[in-house]
Amino acid sequence: MINRQQLLFSCFLLIVVQGAEIGRDEFYYGQLPENFTWGVSTAAYQIEGAWNEGGKSEHIWDRFCHEGHVDLNMTGDVACDSYHKWQEDIQILKEVGVKHYRMSIAWTRLIPDPIGGEVNPEAVKYYLSLLSGLKTAGIQPMVTLFHWDLPQVLEDYGSWANASIIPYYKHYADQAFGLFGHLVKYWITFNEPWVITWQGYATGEYAPGIQQPATLPYKLAHNIIKCHAEAYHLYDQKYRASMKGLVSITLNSDFFAPKDPSNPAHVEAAERAQQFSLGWFANPVYKDGDYPQVMKDYVRRNSAGGESRLPEFTEQEKAFIKGTYDFFGLNHYSTSLCEPTDAEYQARVLPGYTRDMEVKLSRDPTWHKAASYYLFYVPWGMRGVLNWIRTSYNRPPTVVTENGVTDNNGTLQDSHRIEYLKTYIDELIKAVLIDGCDVIGYTVWSIMDNFEWARGYTEKFGIYYVDFDDPQRPRVPKDSSRFYKQVILNRGFPNPEIVG
């Protein structure tokens, strides 16, 4: 049986996937409101460098890189050297004309000893200088508290699987809010908890490189959601009245579309995959304080002995978590096609999350592939996932906090990136102006080439080129930076002449 939510999902797929009256691949000329905010993104470990300067302590990515787990033994020790070149960073942000800059604070820089909890004055000086410089330049900081760089000492104490981490995270959030909140309008508690839990502790592709897929990701996710709620309520009770900021979480998701939209089993599989991916973290925060029912049902039936491997929230915890958002933060890059699994497929996938979901994922062989293994050009997926959020969570104000595409060479003539950004932004415009999605901001990943986690410097997302062989780390504009500048100036694509 297909329930009402799945029926709605199928209905808007007829528009987004099959085309209907609007045309899936038809370019739509439109202009977003003046108060729409355009930005670019980075993260502390990917750009700051100075890994052991200014009082900073070791985090899990320092350890992971120094143990040689990254391509070509690359590290983020220097990265883009933004710790020393933040003024140049602000200058290129001004050149592009962005309205906001999404960045993160390094927990190990601000509080080098999270057990002791003392704030590092050198870090306070650095971040105050950066944030003040952004405000002077007319650029709104959008600050992520945790972008994957967990203090190594907390990893050694049991990481996110240990509930004792919650007060340490809350203390860190309290210090950041109190020190920098007068300069920050947008706060993001966590970046992509799906990636933290699955790629860090199930596949081991990312730091800390642990491979315990059956149960550990669910345990970690449970405490991350609690940490998020603690930070939200802390800000709400202690800082909101005076600082008037917004607090939320950023979640990553493909758009999950049925491989055969006319097949009800494929439609149901796509909805299940979307719930397991985005709903895992969004449902507790944006809906009812609990995991999606389909996720609870499928994990329980795939758990030995009848006891689910998915932890349960108490009724008090559900009430505490529900509604802990001021906007919906979304990172979106690509799309997956879905169909039900069979026994042979189930036997091949990792135990735990991927086996519990019972969905076979694939890509259309005609889709253009980027440098990253997971990234295919599927612009209509942007409109699809924004509509899924609209229908599932009662049209929350949404900020696309990351969207971009990779190559391997960092070419300045990056027409492929222009095409990607143009088509994805256009689908966002359709979602707003045609479908009624409440999207209030869009953010390109990234302002410059940087340390791309396990791929090191071999994959490049930037709209500015960085020469990592040059000690000065010069930033050189790519064609895409000039294209994005025009998009911002015109608030989209008001007429064919603007698109080019």
Short mmCIF file of N, CA, C and O in Angstrom, two decimals, residues 184-188 232 235 240 243-248 326-327 440:
data_model
loop_
_atom_site.label_atom_id
_atom_site.label_comp_id
_atom_site.label_asym_id
_atom_site.label_seq_id
_atom_site.Cartn_x
_atom_site.Cartn_y
_atom_site.Cartn_z
N VAL A 184 27.19 37.38 14.66
CA VAL A 184 26.71 36.25 13.86
C VAL A 184 25.18 36.19 13.88
O VAL A 184 24.58 36.12 14.94
N LYS A 185 24.58 36.18 12.69
CA LYS A 185 23.14 36.03 12.58
C LYS A 185 22.73 34.57 12.44
O LYS A 185 21.71 34.15 12.97
N TYR A 186 23.50 33.80 11.68
CA TYR A 186 23.17 32.40 11.41
C TYR A 186 24.15 31.48 12.12
O TYR A 186 25.36 31.57 11.90
N TRP A 187 23.62 30.56 12.93
CA TRP A 187 24.42 29.52 13.56
C TRP A 187 23.96 28.15 13.06
O TRP A 187 22.75 27.90 12.96
N ILE A 188 24.90 27.27 12.79
CA ILE A 188 24.61 25.90 12.40
C ILE A 188 25.30 24.99 13.41
O ILE A 188 26.52 25.07 13.60
N TYR A 232 20.50 24.47 20.68
CA TYR A 232 19.37 25.32 20.26
C TYR A 232 18.69 25.95 21.48
O TYR A 232 18.46 27.17 21.52
N TYR A 235 20.83 28.63 23.20
CA TYR A 235 20.78 29.93 22.51
C TYR A 235 19.43 30.60 22.74
O TYR A 235 19.36 31.81 23.01
N ARG A 240 19.15 34.60 22.53
CA ARG A 240 18.31 35.07 21.43
C ARG A 240 17.78 36.48 21.64
O ARG A 240 17.77 37.30 20.71
N MET A 243 20.86 38.87 21.07
CA MET A 243 21.64 38.73 19.84
C MET A 243 20.80 38.51 18.59
O MET A 243 21.27 38.72 17.48
N LYS A 244 19.57 38.05 18.78
CA LYS A 244 18.59 37.96 17.69
C LYS A 244 19.08 37.16 16.48
O LYS A 244 18.84 37.53 15.33
N GLY A 245 19.78 36.07 16.77
CA GLY A 245 20.26 35.22 15.70
C GLY A 245 19.34 34.05 15.42
O GLY A 245 18.28 33.89 16.05
N LEU A 246 19.74 33.23 14.47
CA LEU A 246 19.00 32.04 14.06
C LEU A 246 19.89 30.82 14.24
O LEU A 246 21.08 30.87 13.92
N VAL A 247 19.31 29.72 14.70
CA VAL A 247 20.08 28.50 14.98
C VAL A 247 19.41 27.31 14.31
O VAL A 247 18.19 27.13 14.44
N SER A 248 20.19 26.52 13.61
CA SER A 248 19.66 25.30 12.99
C SER A 248 20.78 24.29 12.77
O SER A 248 21.89 24.46 13.28
N ASP A 326 15.39 27.21 13.30
CA ASP A 326 14.91 28.49 12.79
C ASP A 326 14.91 28.51 11.27
O ASP A 326 14.32 29.41 10.67
N PHE A 327 15.58 27.56 10.65
CA PHE A 327 15.55 27.38 9.21
C PHE A 327 16.01 25.95 8.92
O PHE A 327 16.47 25.25 9.82
N ILE A 440 15.33 30.71 1.25
CA ILE A 440 15.73 32.09 1.57
C ILE A 440 17.21 32.34 1.30
O ILE A 440 17.67 33.48 1.43
#
